[in-house]
XYZ file of C-alpha atoms in Angstrom:
430
model
C -8.461 15.009 -5.728
C -7.072 16.730 -8.791
C -6.828 14.601 -11.780
C -3.688 13.965 -13.854
C -2.369 16.577 -16.692
C 0.333 16.905 -19.356
C 1.379 20.477 -18.629
C 5.066 21.443 -19.185
C 7.408 19.765 -16.813
C 11.114 19.219 -16.289
C 12.828 16.337 -17.829
C 16.092 15.101 -16.089
C 18.664 14.051 -18.418
C 19.791 11.144 -16.191
C 18.413 9.862 -12.823
C 19.840 11.777 -9.815
C 20.663 9.924 -6.766
C 17.882 9.952 -4.250
C 18.592 11.573 -0.841
C 19.963 9.139 1.624
C 17.600 7.787 4.435
C 17.849 9.432 7.848
C 20.031 7.306 9.913
C 20.080 6.993 13.720
C 22.674 5.920 16.097
C 21.914 4.129 19.375
C 24.102 4.275 22.481
C 25.592 1.253 23.732
C 25.809 2.575 27.441
C 23.289 1.262 29.993
C 20.125 2.918 30.641
C 20.070 5.058 33.903
C 17.510 3.956 36.416
C 16.284 7.635 36.479
C 15.807 10.073 33.847
C 14.941 13.624 34.834
C 12.069 15.782 33.283
C 14.559 17.945 31.471
C 16.195 14.941 29.818
C 13.020 13.511 28.940
C 12.040 16.660 27.260
C 15.240 16.875 25.110
C 15.065 13.391 24.209
C 11.574 13.969 22.985
C 12.578 16.941 20.870
C 15.102 14.779 18.907
C 12.643 12.567 17.223
C 13.255 11.574 13.529
C 11.095 12.805 10.732
C 10.257 12.141 7.243
C 12.964 13.591 4.859
C 10.166 14.518 2.407
C 8.768 17.946 2.973
C 6.269 17.598 0.258
C 5.651 15.139 -2.441
C 5.825 16.516 -5.852
C 2.889 16.890 -7.998
C 4.434 15.430 -11.146
C 7.330 13.097 -10.865
C 8.629 9.566 -11.243
C 10.640 7.304 -8.829
C 12.331 3.929 -8.806
C 10.584 1.516 -6.326
C 13.384 -0.472 -4.763
C 10.764 -1.763 -2.468
C 9.500 -3.992 -5.349
C 10.961 -6.993 -7.220
C 10.043 -8.955 -10.415
C 9.661 -12.710 -10.818
C 9.587 -14.221 -14.188
C 7.119 -17.198 -14.772
C 7.357 -18.598 -18.196
C 6.383 -21.881 -19.821
C 3.697 -23.690 -21.582
C 1.739 -24.103 -18.243
C 2.412 -20.555 -16.619
C -0.889 -19.097 -17.476
C -2.882 -22.055 -16.329
C -0.927 -22.377 -13.011
C -1.326 -18.622 -12.274
C -5.080 -18.799 -13.080
C -5.384 -21.280 -10.160
C -3.390 -19.522 -7.560
C -4.188 -15.700 -7.913
C -7.286 -13.598 -7.126
C -7.732 -12.149 -10.497
C -8.265 -13.754 -14.097
C -5.369 -14.256 -16.464
C -7.891 -13.915 -19.281
C -10.126 -11.189 -20.509
C -13.819 -11.642 -20.161
C -13.999 -12.785 -23.690
C -11.825 -15.666 -22.706
C -8.760 -14.277 -24.758
C -5.412 -13.878 -22.946
C -5.091 -10.285 -21.179
C -2.625 -7.976 -23.136
C -2.015 -5.535 -20.336
C -0.933 -5.888 -16.660
C -3.280 -6.189 -13.647
C -3.493 -6.282 -9.793
C -4.050 -9.385 -7.875
C -2.857 -11.559 -4.888
C -1.842 -14.817 -3.700
C -3.814 -16.226 -0.927
C -3.459 -19.254 1.356
C -6.081 -22.179 1.706
C -7.784 -20.234 4.531
C -8.326 -17.137 2.236
C -5.585 -15.008 4.008
C -3.313 -12.852 1.894
C 0.158 -14.087 1.181
C 1.385 -11.646 -1.320
C -0.161 -8.486 -3.041
C 1.234 -8.538 -6.722
C 0.942 -6.997 -10.141
C 0.884 -9.603 -13.037
C 2.267 -8.363 -16.459
C 2.224 -10.323 -19.805
C 6.052 -10.266 -20.657
C 5.862 -8.420 -24.013
C 9.559 -7.601 -23.521
C 10.854 -10.918 -23.151
C 12.362 -9.808 -19.645
C 12.433 -13.519 -18.520
C 15.189 -14.263 -20.849
C 14.870 -15.092 -24.540
C 12.266 -14.768 -27.250
C 9.143 -15.592 -25.049
C 5.437 -15.688 -26.062
C 3.577 -13.243 -23.874
C 0.697 -15.698 -23.419
C 3.074 -18.017 -21.788
C 5.475 -15.755 -20.043
C 4.639 -13.373 -17.254
C 6.348 -10.911 -14.808
C 5.050 -11.072 -11.140
C 5.842 -7.723 -9.243
C 5.848 -8.292 -5.434
C 7.245 -6.922 -2.310
C 11.073 -6.755 -2.460
C 11.145 -8.266 1.123
C 8.758 -11.278 0.155
C 10.218 -11.933 -3.266
C 12.239 -14.847 -2.379
C 9.547 -16.512 -0.270
C 6.994 -16.033 -3.149
C 9.517 -17.840 -5.464
C 9.813 -20.756 -3.138
C 5.960 -20.788 -2.826
C 5.567 -21.057 -6.442
C 8.160 -23.854 -6.857
C 6.513 -25.811 -3.940
C 3.324 -25.920 -5.630
C 4.258 -26.094 -9.327
C 4.545 -29.994 -9.124
C 4.755 -31.161 -12.848
C 3.639 -27.895 -14.469
C 5.849 -27.144 -17.335
C 7.203 -23.528 -16.424
C 10.366 -21.851 -15.162
C 10.438 -19.431 -12.143
C 13.391 -16.816 -11.622
C 13.856 -13.899 -9.573
C 15.132 -11.016 -11.570
C 18.055 -8.995 -10.002
C 18.126 -5.176 -9.918
C 19.817 -4.701 -13.252
C 17.401 -7.126 -15.106
C 14.054 -5.658 -13.931
C 13.046 -2.418 -12.208
C 9.713 -1.081 -11.301
C 9.132 2.604 -11.591
C 6.046 4.738 -10.776
C 5.104 7.993 -12.396
C 2.331 10.608 -11.818
C 1.061 14.001 -12.763
C -1.267 16.074 -10.739
C -0.807 19.476 -12.410
C -3.721 19.851 -14.675
C -7.000 18.583 -15.921
C -6.225 15.958 -18.556
C -3.894 13.464 -16.953
C -0.655 11.808 -17.399
C -0.939 10.404 -20.947
C 0.835 7.026 -20.975
C -0.772 4.547 -23.091
C -1.102 1.023 -21.554
C 1.282 -1.698 -23.340
C 4.723 -0.558 -24.333
C 6.422 2.524 -23.462
C 8.524 4.801 -25.712
C 10.488 2.594 -28.402
C 9.154 -0.556 -26.661
C 11.535 -0.194 -23.907
C 8.984 -0.569 -21.062
C 5.802 -1.919 -20.035
C 3.239 0.700 -19.040
C 0.222 0.073 -16.759
C -2.188 2.554 -15.369
C -2.340 1.721 -11.598
C -5.839 0.232 -11.111
C -6.129 0.406 -7.496
C -7.003 4.323 -7.548
C -7.997 6.352 -10.519
C -5.642 9.166 -9.714
C -2.504 7.153 -8.379
C -0.378 7.072 -11.383
C 1.402 4.596 -13.625
C 3.442 1.590 -13.213
C 6.376 1.464 -15.584
C 8.240 -1.887 -15.780
C 11.978 -1.896 -17.489
C 13.506 -5.300 -18.325
C 15.874 -4.565 -21.009
C 19.631 -4.203 -20.886
C 19.383 -0.708 -19.592
C 16.689 -1.548 -17.013
C 18.260 0.517 -14.377
C 18.287 3.747 -16.322
C 15.425 6.046 -16.077
C 12.461 4.985 -18.295
C 11.828 6.732 -21.541
C 8.298 8.031 -20.897
C 8.126 10.442 -23.770
C 7.377 13.318 -21.424
C 9.036 15.568 -18.853
C 8.906 14.502 -15.308
C 11.205 15.311 -12.312
C 12.711 12.404 -10.347
C 11.505 11.905 -6.690
C 12.331 9.699 -3.746
C 10.511 6.680 -3.083
C 9.233 8.166 0.038
C 7.284 10.578 -1.931
C 5.348 7.721 -3.763
C 4.835 6.213 -0.288
C 3.286 9.456 1.107
C 1.103 9.546 -2.095
C -0.080 5.951 -1.517
C -1.124 6.760 2.026
C -3.021 10.095 0.859
C -4.867 7.961 -1.655
C -5.420 5.126 1.037
C -3.487 2.432 -0.986
C -1.834 -0.620 1.065
C 1.114 -2.298 -0.573
C 3.462 -4.963 0.613
C 3.517 -7.264 3.604
C 4.266 -4.584 6.259
C 0.765 -3.228 5.288
C -1.265 -6.137 3.912
C 0.086 -8.453 6.808
C 1.413 -11.860 5.626
C -1.191 -14.627 6.283
C -3.128 -12.375 8.592
C -4.942 -9.815 6.186
C -8.195 -10.623 4.449
C -8.308 -9.484 0.823
C -11.717 -7.678 1.271
C -10.615 -5.933 4.318
C -7.577 -4.767 2.431
C -9.835 -3.079 -0.268
C -8.637 -5.701 -2.836
C -12.144 -5.958 -4.128
C -12.527 -2.368 -4.773
C -8.997 -1.961 -6.088
C -9.787 -4.375 -8.919
C -7.634 -7.167 -7.459
C -10.434 -9.886 -7.325
C -12.253 -11.552 -10.046
C -15.594 -12.886 -8.607
C -16.628 -14.606 -11.784
C -13.398 -16.686 -12.425
C -13.067 -20.311 -11.672
C -11.457 -21.952 -8.526
C -8.331 -20.669 -6.944
C -6.518 -21.083 -3.608
C -8.551 -19.137 -0.914
C -11.564 -18.636 -3.040
C -14.123 -20.130 -0.721
C -13.667 -17.688 2.271
C -13.313 -14.842 -0.268
C -16.465 -15.423 -2.295
C -18.551 -16.222 1.080
C -17.397 -12.920 2.492
C -18.466 -11.239 -0.688
C -21.874 -12.708 -0.663
C -22.550 -11.997 2.977
C -22.175 -8.361 1.977
C -20.677 -7.178 5.358
C -17.109 -6.240 5.640
C -16.833 -4.510 8.993
C -13.042 -3.495 8.860
C -11.224 -1.747 6.052
C -7.699 -0.301 5.769
C -8.117 3.407 5.528
C -5.741 6.519 5.461
C -5.176 8.155 8.655
C -3.847 11.399 10.043
C -1.901 11.337 13.401
C -1.685 14.534 15.503
C -1.074 15.503 19.103
C -3.640 16.165 21.725
C -4.796 19.602 21.151
C -2.149 20.282 18.501
C -2.156 23.689 17.275
C -5.732 24.465 18.583
C -7.415 22.694 15.476
C -10.754 21.223 15.877
C -10.370 17.433 15.257
C -13.368 17.521 13.066
C -11.751 20.126 10.735
C -8.617 18.129 10.319
C -8.019 17.124 6.769
C -5.843 14.466 4.998
C -2.969 16.560 4.382
C 0.845 15.526 4.783
C 3.230 17.103 7.301
C 6.711 15.719 7.941
C 5.946 14.775 11.583
C 3.728 15.292 14.689
C 3.928 17.885 17.373
C 3.390 16.058 20.531
C 1.222 18.008 22.930
C 2.628 16.049 25.984
C 6.368 14.615 26.790
C 5.146 11.236 25.963
C 3.662 11.798 22.561
C 4.918 10.302 19.436
C 6.939 12.550 17.342
C 6.060 10.963 14.018
C 3.982 8.147 12.427
C 7.121 6.045 11.953
C 7.467 5.597 15.674
C 4.148 4.096 16.380
C 4.510 0.347 16.669
C 2.513 -1.807 14.026
C -0.293 -3.438 15.641
C -1.054 -0.640 18.155
C -4.610 -0.633 19.129
C -6.778 2.347 18.471
C -9.452 3.390 21.264
C -12.000 5.995 21.770
C -10.831 8.786 23.919
C -12.596 8.784 27.318
C -14.547 5.474 26.493
C -14.064 2.044 27.119
C -15.044 -0.852 25.009
C -13.865 -2.860 21.930
C -10.932 -1.844 19.798
C -11.755 0.641 17.065
C -8.902 -0.559 14.841
C -5.264 -1.387 14.679
C -2.377 0.585 13.246
C -0.472 -0.674 10.400
C 2.477 1.748 9.252
C 2.888 5.443 8.764
C 5.362 8.293 7.620
C 5.313 11.999 8.892
C 1.745 12.493 10.163
C 0.185 9.955 7.618
C -0.426 6.361 7.752
C -2.727 3.300 7.210
C -4.796 1.498 9.732
C -7.441 -1.345 9.650
C -10.311 0.507 11.168
C -13.953 -0.559 12.148
C -16.158 1.260 9.628
C -19.195 1.415 12.091
C -17.114 3.087 14.920
C -14.447 5.239 13.021
C -16.385 6.417 9.842
C -19.933 7.402 8.804
C -19.971 4.511 6.440
C -23.155 2.545 6.826
C -22.906 -1.273 6.524
C -25.504 -3.047 4.300
C -28.552 -3.799 6.693
C -27.249 -2.385 9.647
C -27.927 1.255 9.467
C -29.495 1.330 13.030
C -26.394 -0.322 14.605
C -23.646 2.182 13.830
C -21.678 3.406 16.681
C -20.052 6.383 14.865
C -20.321 9.685 16.583
C -18.589 12.727 14.825
C -17.471 14.051 17.948
C -15.418 11.121 19.139
C -11.745 11.240 19.142
C -9.477 8.239 18.905
C -6.113 7.599 20.335
C -3.059 5.203 19.805
C -1.460 4.307 22.991
C 1.849 2.541 23.088
C 1.592 -0.887 24.725
C 4.281 -1.360 27.396
C 5.906 -4.387 28.555
C 4.941 -5.929 31.880
C 6.758 -4.235 34.750
C 7.211 -0.904 33.079
C 5.622 2.043 35.039
C 6.179 5.104 32.829
C 3.059 5.946 30.672
C 3.008 4.810 27.125
C 3.370 7.180 24.169
C 0.215 8.414 22.772
C -1.071 10.255 19.437
C -4.606 10.970 18.332
C -5.753 9.505 15.077
C -8.497 10.297 12.575
C -9.628 7.898 9.626
C -10.773 9.008 6.237
C -12.720 7.290 3.611
C -11.280 8.147 0.184
C -13.588 8.934 -2.517
C -12.640 5.977 -4.726
C -13.339 3.687 -1.856
C -16.657 5.332 -0.827
C -17.737 4.984 -4.446
C -16.742 1.357 -4.875
C -18.534 0.489 -1.456
C -21.662 2.290 -2.846
C -21.185 0.567 -6.296
C -21.743 4.125 -7.791
C -18.930 4.089 -10.127
C -17.409 1.188 -12.115
C -13.781 0.368 -11.956
C -11.548 1.639 -14.839
């Protein structure tokens, strides 16, 4: 992947409104008992596609899919230290001065919420707060209220306050620049004029920067001190998929996903040297066993025989949709139901993985490494079932009694360089 740069870019004077999402309407008329072949063909051709033709190489976007929670008080740091997978303190024991990636787990070691935690150096929680006692927790917007309830339920007599910030009090942005060789030069800590919190996203070296605004003008574009275009949030989603980064509980499933299968260990979200926290026992045992058979990976979805391209020559590139080779093919990754099983074409046996979520022709899936990739698990070099000529298929599961064939699409998984290096232990995390 191309590193970030600081070449000349265009600066918007104000945030332009993002393009509206594609809307779809549904008919209230009862379904006819018979649909002719021509009608089925027409219906297939009217599938919805992504509204983004290609994500820009240098831009920033407001993440309406993320919310901020203020946790502040004398016991805030102590409480968070006991319930998240990363450490509130630096290796030398001093409070951390910059944000970090982490997660809340349940007692069985399953992920409740993937989060970013930021020392509140801007006082976004209200009043003049001590950053060592005040934090902003960034979480999936759809899960924010549930996380607030979770924190309140287990705070007991701990002395801190919890408050969900509204859209005017706190806004999450993401910025990136892939256009040259140096990189997007945003120093960690406070942004320009101290109006924002800046964090280089630790999940992937080339994903970009988180920018948190909590001032009175939080909803205004952040002052990055450089010229960047504004992009739709879907462009950020596509970039995440190209990097293989899961986010939110539609991809890191609530009370179901395991942190190591979700790549949190490689993305810098787990401190294996800190003290006890909720869910630590299973997490540390999985780490010391050394074998994680499934991982969330980026995938390309395509039609059978699409464009005559050899499946082995396919690359991890974005297209707004899928060209189905058959009438019952999926037209885009958005149409594929979450949890759809992945199987090997022409072969029976155990499932090779499970589909999570996608856009256009890209998506994320929980894949069995020894079946869908060339990754060799520790101590199991002779047990790999991977065959480079195998193709994999997603088949829609029909309800009982349905006689029509379920929709299908072929899928190919990729192992990003940052993940491969992390699994090999070849490169330390930034």
